[in-house]
mmCIF file of C-alpha atoms in Angstrom:
data_model
loop_
_atom_site.group_PDB
_atom_site.id
_atom_site.type_symbol
_atom_site.label_atom_id
_atom_site.label_comp_id
_atom_site.label_asym_id
_atom_site.label_seq_id
_atom_site.Cartn_x
_atom_site.Cartn_y
_atom_site.Cartn_z
ATOM 1 C CA UNK H 1 184.301 82.218 259.440
ATOM 2 C CA UNK H 2 186.596 83.239 256.539
ATOM 3 C CA UNK H 3 188.437 79.609 256.936
ATOM 4 C CA UNK H 4 184.950 77.554 257.076
ATOM 5 C CA UNK H 5 183.525 80.107 253.823
ATOM 6 C CA UNK H 6 186.283 78.498 251.834
ATOM 7 C CA UNK H 7 186.707 74.555 252.707
ATOM 8 C CA UNK H 8 183.168 74.659 251.595
ATOM 9 C CA UNK H 9 183.561 77.028 248.385
ATOM 10 C CA UNK H 10 186.609 73.462 247.782
ATOM 11 C CA UNK H 11 184.119 71.130 248.846
ATOM 12 C CA UNK H 12 181.610 72.131 247.089
ATOM 13 C CA UNK H 13 184.212 73.350 244.190
ATOM 14 C CA UNK H 14 185.352 69.637 243.797
ATOM 15 C CA UNK H 15 182.578 67.974 243.772
ATOM 16 C CA UNK H 16 181.251 69.688 241.471
ATOM 17 C CA UNK H 17 184.708 68.821 239.482
ATOM 18 C CA UNK H 18 183.790 65.236 240.096
ATOM 19 C CA UNK H 19 180.432 65.271 238.645
ATOM 20 C CA UNK H 20 181.593 66.805 234.876
ATOM 21 C CA UNK H 21 184.244 64.122 235.362
ATOM 22 C CA UNK H 22 181.768 61.080 235.055
ATOM 23 C CA UNK H 23 179.142 63.391 233.461
ATOM 24 C CA UNK H 24 181.455 63.779 230.498
ATOM 25 C CA UNK H 25 183.431 59.866 230.756
ATOM 26 C CA UNK H 26 179.677 58.638 230.262
ATOM 27 C CA UNK H 27 178.486 60.253 227.539
ATOM 28 C CA UNK H 28 182.011 59.880 225.788
ATOM 29 C CA UNK H 29 181.488 56.448 226.401
ATOM 30 C CA UNK H 30 177.858 56.538 224.599
ATOM 31 C CA UNK H 31 179.089 58.318 222.061
ATOM 32 C CA UNK H 32 181.588 55.403 221.121
ATOM 33 C CA UNK H 33 178.733 53.296 221.064
ATOM 34 C CA UNK H 34 176.196 55.217 218.748
ATOM 35 C CA UNK H 35 178.994 55.863 216.606
ATOM 36 C CA UNK H 36 179.247 52.365 217.057
ATOM 37 C CA UNK H 37 176.958 50.393 216.637
ATOM 38 C CA UNK H 38 176.036 53.480 213.901
ATOM 39 C CA UNK H 39 178.461 51.445 211.532
ATOM 40 C CA UNK H 40 177.119 47.835 211.844
ATOM 41 C CA UNK H 41 173.503 48.650 211.949
ATOM 42 C CA UNK H 42 174.020 50.854 208.879
ATOM 43 C CA UNK H 43 170.530 50.104 206.728
ATOM 44 C CA UNK H 44 166.576 49.759 208.673
ATOM 45 C CA UNK H 45 166.071 46.646 208.213
ATOM 46 C CA UNK H 46 169.078 45.895 210.431
ATOM 47 C CA UNK H 47 168.631 47.903 213.219
ATOM 48 C CA UNK H 48 165.471 46.444 213.262
ATOM 49 C CA UNK H 49 167.086 43.173 213.462
ATOM 50 C CA UNK H 50 168.778 44.111 216.222
ATOM 51 C CA UNK H 51 165.509 45.422 217.856
ATOM 52 C CA UNK H 52 164.217 42.312 217.579
ATOM 53 C CA UNK H 53 167.426 40.103 219.321
ATOM 54 C CA UNK H 54 168.151 43.023 222.341
ATOM 55 C CA UNK H 55 164.048 42.101 223.364
ATOM 56 C CA UNK H 56 165.011 38.486 223.253
ATOM 57 C CA UNK H 57 166.044 37.532 226.645
ATOM 58 C CA UNK H 58 164.586 41.066 229.325
ATOM 59 C CA UNK H 59 165.203 38.502 232.242
ATOM 60 C CA UNK H 60 168.917 38.585 231.445
ATOM 61 C CA UNK H 61 169.476 41.914 231.774
ATOM 62 C CA UNK H 62 171.061 43.329 235.241
ATOM 63 C CA UNK H 63 168.805 44.613 238.224
ATOM 64 C CA UNK H 64 168.347 48.805 237.053
ATOM 65 C CA UNK H 65 168.333 48.095 233.403
ATOM 66 C CA UNK H 66 165.495 45.595 234.047
ATOM 67 C CA UNK H 67 163.626 48.618 235.789
ATOM 68 C CA UNK H 68 164.366 51.153 233.731
ATOM 69 C CA UNK H 69 163.162 49.037 230.746
ATOM 70 C CA UNK H 70 159.895 47.734 232.339
ATOM 71 C CA UNK H 71 159.385 51.634 232.546
ATOM 72 C CA UNK H 72 159.879 52.316 229.780
ATOM 73 C CA UNK H 73 163.481 53.431 229.417
ATOM 74 C CA UNK H 74 164.782 50.847 226.488
ATOM 75 C CA UNK H 75 167.639 52.562 225.507
ATOM 76 C CA UNK H 76 170.983 50.886 225.072
ATOM 77 C CA UNK H 77 171.455 53.844 227.615
ATOM 78 C CA UNK H 78 169.594 54.576 229.997
ATOM 79 C CA UNK H 79 171.721 52.532 232.612
ATOM 80 C CA UNK H 80 173.761 55.330 232.082
ATOM 81 C CA UNK H 81 171.661 58.280 231.684
ATOM 82 C CA UNK H 82 170.452 57.691 234.835
ATOM 83 C CA UNK H 83 173.285 57.049 236.685
ATOM 84 C CA UNK H 84 174.810 60.496 234.772
ATOM 85 C CA UNK H 85 171.179 62.218 236.102
ATOM 86 C CA UNK H 86 171.768 60.651 239.794
ATOM 87 C CA UNK H 87 175.145 62.141 240.256
ATOM 88 C CA UNK H 88 173.854 65.185 238.960
ATOM 89 C CA UNK H 89 170.959 65.828 241.483
ATOM 90 C CA UNK H 90 173.701 64.212 244.192
ATOM 91 C CA UNK H 91 175.672 66.719 243.572
ATOM 92 C CA UNK H 92 173.145 70.138 242.821
ATOM 93 C CA UNK H 93 171.334 68.881 246.261
ATOM 94 C CA UNK H 94 174.792 68.781 248.680
ATOM 95 C CA UNK H 95 175.203 71.728 246.536
ATOM 96 C CA UNK H 96 172.405 74.022 247.486
ATOM 97 C CA UNK H 97 172.634 72.263 251.664
ATOM 98 C CA UNK H 98 176.379 72.962 251.650
ATOM 99 C CA UNK H 99 174.538 76.938 250.537
ATOM 100 C CA UNK H 100 172.097 76.929 252.833
ATOM 101 C CA UNK H 101 174.211 76.820 255.800
ATOM 102 C CA UNK H 102 176.437 79.168 254.885
ATOM 103 C CA UNK H 103 173.671 82.100 254.201
ATOM 104 C CA UNK H 104 172.972 82.088 258.242
ATOM 105 C CA UNK H 105 169.528 80.817 256.782
ATOM 106 C CA UNK H 106 169.678 77.535 259.420
ATOM 107 C CA UNK H 107 170.994 79.683 262.484
ATOM 108 C CA UNK H 108 168.430 82.337 261.936
ATOM 109 C CA UNK H 109 165.405 79.679 262.220
ATOM 110 C CA UNK H 110 166.879 78.132 264.906
ATOM 111 C CA UNK H 111 166.496 81.448 266.939
ATOM 112 C CA UNK H 112 163.329 82.735 265.978
ATOM 113 C CA UNK H 113 162.125 79.148 266.388
ATOM 114 C CA UNK H 114 163.647 79.480 270.197
ATOM 115 C CA UNK H 115 161.327 82.445 270.641
ATOM 116 C CA UNK H 116 158.603 80.853 270.346
ATOM 117 C CA UNK H 117 157.252 79.970 274.495
ATOM 118 C CA UNK H 118 156.152 76.452 276.095
ATOM 119 C CA UNK H 119 159.711 74.742 274.434
ATOM 120 C CA UNK H 120 158.606 74.669 270.478
ATOM 121 C CA UNK H 121 161.843 75.798 269.106
ATOM 122 C CA UNK H 122 163.287 73.013 271.169
ATOM 123 C CA UNK H 123 161.659 70.737 269.459
ATOM 124 C CA UNK H 124 161.206 71.881 266.145
ATOM 125 C CA UNK H 125 164.829 72.931 266.400
ATOM 126 C CA UNK H 126 166.654 69.704 264.532
ATOM 127 C CA UNK H 127 163.999 70.138 262.262
ATOM 128 C CA UNK H 128 165.025 72.620 260.997
ATOM 129 C CA UNK H 129 169.007 72.171 261.579
ATOM 130 C CA UNK H 130 168.502 68.515 258.965
ATOM 131 C CA UNK H 131 166.659 70.690 256.643
ATOM 132 C CA UNK H 132 169.506 70.850 253.868
ATOM 133 C CA UNK H 133 170.092 67.722 254.080
ATOM 134 C CA UNK H 134 167.285 66.052 253.966
ATOM 135 C CA UNK H 135 165.947 68.560 251.241
ATOM 136 C CA UNK H 136 169.491 67.185 249.533
ATOM 137 C CA UNK H 137 167.583 63.618 250.191
ATOM 138 C CA UNK H 138 164.560 64.632 248.000
ATOM 139 C CA UNK H 139 166.780 65.856 245.083
ATOM 140 C CA UNK H 140 169.189 63.130 245.159
ATOM 141 C CA UNK H 141 165.446 59.929 245.328
ATOM 142 C CA UNK H 142 163.979 62.971 242.136
ATOM 143 C CA UNK H 143 165.715 60.448 238.843
ATOM 144 C CA UNK H 144 164.408 57.232 240.575
ATOM 145 C CA UNK H 145 160.930 58.942 241.675
ATOM 146 C CA UNK H 146 160.471 59.673 238.042
ATOM 147 C CA UNK H 147 161.078 56.301 237.188
ATOM 148 C CA UNK H 148 159.015 54.542 239.108
ATOM 149 C CA UNK H 149 155.742 57.571 238.603
ATOM 150 C CA UNK H 150 156.769 56.184 234.425
ATOM 151 C CA UNK H 151 156.903 52.440 236.071
ATOM 152 C CA UNK H 152 152.830 52.800 237.785
ATOM 153 C CA UNK H 153 151.653 54.584 234.977
ATOM 154 C CA UNK H 154 153.150 52.672 232.033
ATOM 155 C CA UNK H 155 151.364 49.086 234.272
ATOM 156 C CA UNK H 156 148.067 51.354 234.480
ATOM 157 C CA UNK H 157 147.848 52.048 231.465
ATOM 158 C CA UNK H 158 148.293 47.817 230.265
ATOM 159 C CA UNK H 159 146.047 47.282 232.914
ATOM 160 C CA UNK H 160 143.471 49.946 231.514
ATOM 161 C CA UNK H 161 143.945 48.046 228.028
ATOM 162 C CA UNK H 162 144.186 45.009 228.386
ATOM 163 C CA UNK H 163 140.225 43.911 228.999
ATOM 164 C CA UNK H 164 139.205 45.525 225.040
ATOM 165 C CA UNK H 165 142.811 43.790 223.512
ATOM 166 C CA UNK H 166 141.485 40.444 225.262
ATOM 167 C CA UNK H 167 136.529 41.362 224.200
ATOM 168 C CA UNK H 168 137.943 42.218 220.835
ATOM 169 C CA UNK H 169 140.283 39.107 220.424
ATOM 170 C CA UNK H 170 137.366 36.541 221.922
ATOM 171 C CA UNK H 171 134.751 37.781 219.861
ATOM 172 C CA UNK H 172 136.700 37.942 216.342
ATOM 173 C CA UNK H 173 138.249 34.452 216.930
ATOM 174 C CA UNK H 174 135.159 33.302 217.824
ATOM 175 C CA UNK H 175 134.194 34.825 214.416
ATOM 176 C CA UNK H 176 136.429 32.788 212.733
ATOM 177 C CA UNK H 177 139.644 34.585 212.458
ATOM 178 C CA UNK H 178 143.176 33.467 213.039
ATOM 179 C CA UNK H 179 144.735 34.514 216.424
ATOM 180 C CA UNK H 180 147.243 36.438 214.195
ATOM 181 C CA UNK H 181 144.796 38.366 212.346
ATOM 182 C CA UNK H 182 142.716 38.930 214.347
ATOM 183 C CA UNK H 183 145.177 40.266 216.665
ATOM 184 C CA UNK H 184 146.632 42.506 213.550
ATOM 185 C CA UNK H 185 143.218 44.088 213.375
ATOM 186 C CA UNK H 186 143.368 45.240 217.562
ATOM 187 C CA UNK H 187 146.469 46.886 216.974
ATOM 188 C CA UNK H 188 145.118 48.609 214.039
ATOM 189 C CA UNK H 189 141.714 49.564 216.471
ATOM 190 C CA UNK H 190 143.831 50.927 219.154
ATOM 191 C CA UNK H 191 145.629 54.029 219.845
ATOM 192 C CA UNK H 192 149.414 54.427 218.866
ATOM 193 C CA UNK H 193 151.842 54.624 221.192
ATOM 194 C CA UNK H 194 150.154 52.787 224.056
ATOM 195 C CA UNK H 195 152.065 50.297 226.140
ATOM 196 C CA UNK H 196 150.171 46.385 225.644
ATOM 197 C CA UNK H 197 149.792 48.366 221.433
ATOM 198 C CA UNK H 198 153.574 48.801 221.692
ATOM 199 C CA UNK H 199 154.130 44.552 223.080
ATOM 200 C CA UNK H 200 151.720 43.281 221.101
ATOM 201 C CA UNK H 201 153.696 45.232 217.408
ATOM 202 C CA UNK H 202 156.306 44.021 218.887
ATOM 203 C CA UNK H 203 155.131 40.202 219.356
ATOM 204 C CA UNK H 204 153.838 39.919 215.574
ATOM 205 C CA UNK H 205 157.523 41.451 214.533
ATOM 206 C CA UNK H 206 159.204 37.709 216.901
ATOM 207 C CA UNK H 207 156.597 35.537 215.336
ATOM 208 C CA UNK H 208 157.384 37.185 211.097
ATOM 209 C CA UNK H 209 161.012 36.931 212.601
ATOM 210 C CA UNK H 210 160.832 32.804 211.977
ATOM 211 C CA UNK H 211 160.957 32.369 216.616
ATOM 212 C CA UNK H 212 159.260 30.180 218.372
ATOM 213 C CA UNK H 213 155.787 31.147 219.141
ATOM 214 C CA UNK H 214 156.047 30.262 222.579
ATOM 215 C CA UNK H 215 158.831 31.597 223.377
ATOM 216 C CA UNK H 216 157.102 34.953 221.936
ATOM 217 C CA UNK H 217 154.322 34.662 224.425
ATOM 218 C CA UNK H 218 156.976 34.109 227.867
ATOM 219 C CA UNK H 219 158.844 37.377 226.061
ATOM 220 C CA UNK H 220 155.847 39.091 225.939
ATOM 221 C CA UNK H 221 155.485 38.786 229.688
ATOM 222 C CA UNK H 222 158.872 39.711 230.636
ATOM 223 C CA UNK H 223 158.148 42.877 228.046
ATOM 224 C CA UNK H 224 155.558 43.532 230.801
ATOM 225 C CA UNK H 225 155.521 41.874 233.471
ATOM 226 C CA UNK H 226 151.958 42.930 234.378
ATOM 227 C CA UNK H 227 149.945 39.985 237.126
ATOM 228 C CA UNK H 228 147.100 40.266 234.317
ATOM 229 C CA UNK H 229 148.872 39.659 231.696
ATOM 230 C CA UNK H 230 151.177 36.297 232.959
ATOM 231 C CA UNK H 231 148.204 34.642 233.454
ATOM 232 C CA UNK H 232 146.352 36.068 229.828
ATOM 233 C CA UNK H 233 150.008 34.565 229.027
ATOM 234 C CA UNK H 234 150.068 31.207 230.756
ATOM 235 C CA UNK H 235 146.977 29.837 229.367
ATOM 236 C CA UNK H 236 147.604 30.756 225.655
ATOM 237 C CA UNK H 237 150.803 28.916 225.934
ATOM 238 C CA UNK H 238 149.782 26.240 227.593
ATOM 239 C CA UNK H 239 146.626 25.819 224.710
ATOM 240 C CA UNK H 240 149.749 26.156 222.025
ATOM 241 C CA UNK H 241 151.175 24.098 224.045
ATOM 242 C CA UNK H 242 148.193 21.020 223.379
ATOM 243 C CA UNK H 243 147.250 22.068 220.689
ATOM 244 C CA UNK H 244 143.571 23.815 221.314
ATOM 245 C CA UNK H 245 141.616 26.662 220.322
ATOM 246 C CA UNK H 246 142.337 30.247 221.968
ATOM 247 C CA UNK H 247 138.896 31.267 221.333
ATOM 248 C CA UNK H 248 137.728 29.696 224.241
ATOM 249 C CA UNK H 249 140.049 30.277 225.713
ATOM 250 C CA UNK H 250 140.302 33.826 225.321
ATOM 251 C CA UNK H 251 136.706 34.351 226.368
ATOM 252 C CA UNK H 252 137.280 32.457 229.728
ATOM 253 C CA UNK H 253 140.423 34.784 230.151
ATOM 254 C CA UNK H 254 138.137 37.607 229.283
ATOM 255 C CA UNK H 255 135.231 37.017 230.949
ATOM 256 C CA UNK H 256 138.210 36.053 234.478
ATOM 257 C CA UNK H 257 139.132 39.293 233.861
ATOM 258 C CA UNK H 258 136.506 41.308 233.907
ATOM 259 C CA UNK H 259 135.356 38.920 237.480
ATOM 260 C CA UNK H 260 138.824 39.870 239.012
ATOM 261 C CA UNK H 261 138.641 43.218 237.752
ATOM 262 C CA UNK H 262 135.194 43.609 239.383
ATOM 263 C CA UNK H 263 136.683 42.019 242.546
ATOM 264 C CA UNK H 264 139.413 44.414 242.895
ATOM 265 C CA UNK H 265 136.841 47.398 243.018
ATOM 266 C CA UNK H 266 134.338 46.133 245.327
ATOM 267 C CA UNK H 267 137.863 44.922 248.030
ATOM 268 C CA UNK H 268 139.011 48.832 247.179
ATOM 269 C CA UNK H 269 135.569 50.167 248.291
ATOM 270 C CA UNK H 270 135.416 48.681 250.866
ATOM 271 C CA UNK H 271 138.687 50.032 251.853
ATOM 272 C CA UNK H 272 138.070 52.688 251.954
ATOM 273 C CA UNK H 273 137.084 53.681 255.306
ATOM 274 C CA UNK H 274 139.363 52.200 256.498
ATOM 275 C CA UNK H 275 141.937 54.563 254.346
ATOM 276 C CA UNK H 276 140.130 57.684 255.529
ATOM 277 C CA UNK H 277 141.031 57.098 258.973
ATOM 278 C CA UNK H 278 144.869 58.299 258.821
ATOM 279 C CA UNK H 279 144.204 61.469 257.166
ATOM 280 C CA UNK H 280 141.479 61.509 259.292
ATOM 281 C CA UNK H 281 143.354 61.479 262.211
ATOM 282 C CA UNK H 282 146.787 63.306 261.121
ATOM 283 C CA UNK H 283 144.966 66.386 259.120
ATOM 284 C CA UNK H 284 141.217 67.081 260.446
ATOM 285 C CA UNK H 285 141.517 65.698 264.572
ATOM 286 C CA UNK H 286 145.190 68.085 265.274
ATOM 287 C CA UNK H 287 143.255 70.968 263.158
ATOM 288 C CA UNK H 288 140.519 70.408 265.753
ATOM 289 C CA UNK H 289 142.120 69.989 268.503
ATOM 290 C CA UNK H 290 144.854 73.329 267.886
ATOM 291 C CA UNK H 291 141.138 75.110 267.247
ATOM 292 C CA UNK H 292 139.644 74.250 271.229
ATOM 293 C CA UNK H 293 141.665 73.864 273.065
ATOM 294 C CA UNK H 294 144.962 76.645 271.714
ATOM 295 C CA UNK H 295 143.459 79.389 273.574
ATOM 296 C CA UNK H 296 143.592 77.509 276.844
ATOM 297 C CA UNK H 297 146.792 75.890 276.210
ATOM 298 C CA UNK H 298 147.418 79.341 275.604
ATOM 299 C CA UNK H 299 145.769 81.052 278.916
ATOM 300 C CA UNK H 300 147.572 78.292 280.445
ATOM 301 C CA UNK H 301 151.129 79.793 279.803
ATOM 302 C CA UNK H 302 150.937 83.287 280.233
ATOM 303 C CA UNK H 303 149.582 82.040 283.491
ATOM 304 C CA UNK H 304 152.094 79.423 284.279
ATOM 305 C CA UNK H 305 155.080 82.336 282.621
ATOM 306 C CA UNK H 306 152.890 85.462 285.216
ATOM 307 C CA UNK H 307 153.021 82.874 288.543
ATOM 308 C CA UNK H 308 156.817 82.011 287.661
ATOM 309 C CA UNK H 309 158.033 85.610 287.386
ATOM 310 C CA UNK H 310 155.877 86.560 291.063
ATOM 311 C CA UNK H 311 157.936 84.555 292.758
#
């Protein structure tokens, strides 16, 4: 037992040394990169130009970098930090699992479950033995769950702000304002820090920097990657290419988005009864069966044990 415990401790120490070495190397590379960027982009105007240049081609990023980019993690070191967080979580999960097993809690839990009548302990033993490693998997998936949650939150905020933005743009365009002026008014009226507002501000900066408007529209769609925004951008790109006015296009898009949201709400309402079946079967019915049939099964088990003991 002492040899096994020492081996486990050496494995834990080795994992932490590897994790710290990888983390130190990544942090060293990040600091070197940041130092180079500070030297090259010393002025505020140059830093702003660099940000616009980085956002010109978001589709050319790697899979992980683009996934983090769409979730709102747009720093140049986002991929490195995600890898570092994943390695740290895996190391922490393995450490907790090994300590959990070394403490004897798993063996005590399996022994206690074996005392339950009816063979329940035999069914629960594999789950109790695999419990530490299941917790390790959840630890390892922590960074992924955080990024996935941020992406869903970002999509939800964009879909919340888009109908109001389209209605305002359509109304001001119909009143005679140019698209750029109407967009400036809309941005000023929206809350700061919202994803759609930030992307529209970036769109304005790109247009002012001399990038063609069609390319700016396409990059706006690539930076957000939400279906409703992609449809809206496609209509504006087509109107820009054929020389049509934006007012009619914006009004049609606003009405179409409102109709689609109404249809989605109706579909969710109709699917509610079907979705209630799963929690009903999984959560409520087992409880009802345990309350109603549990005493009968316990009496049957005691009767069977008494009969077998008598023989």
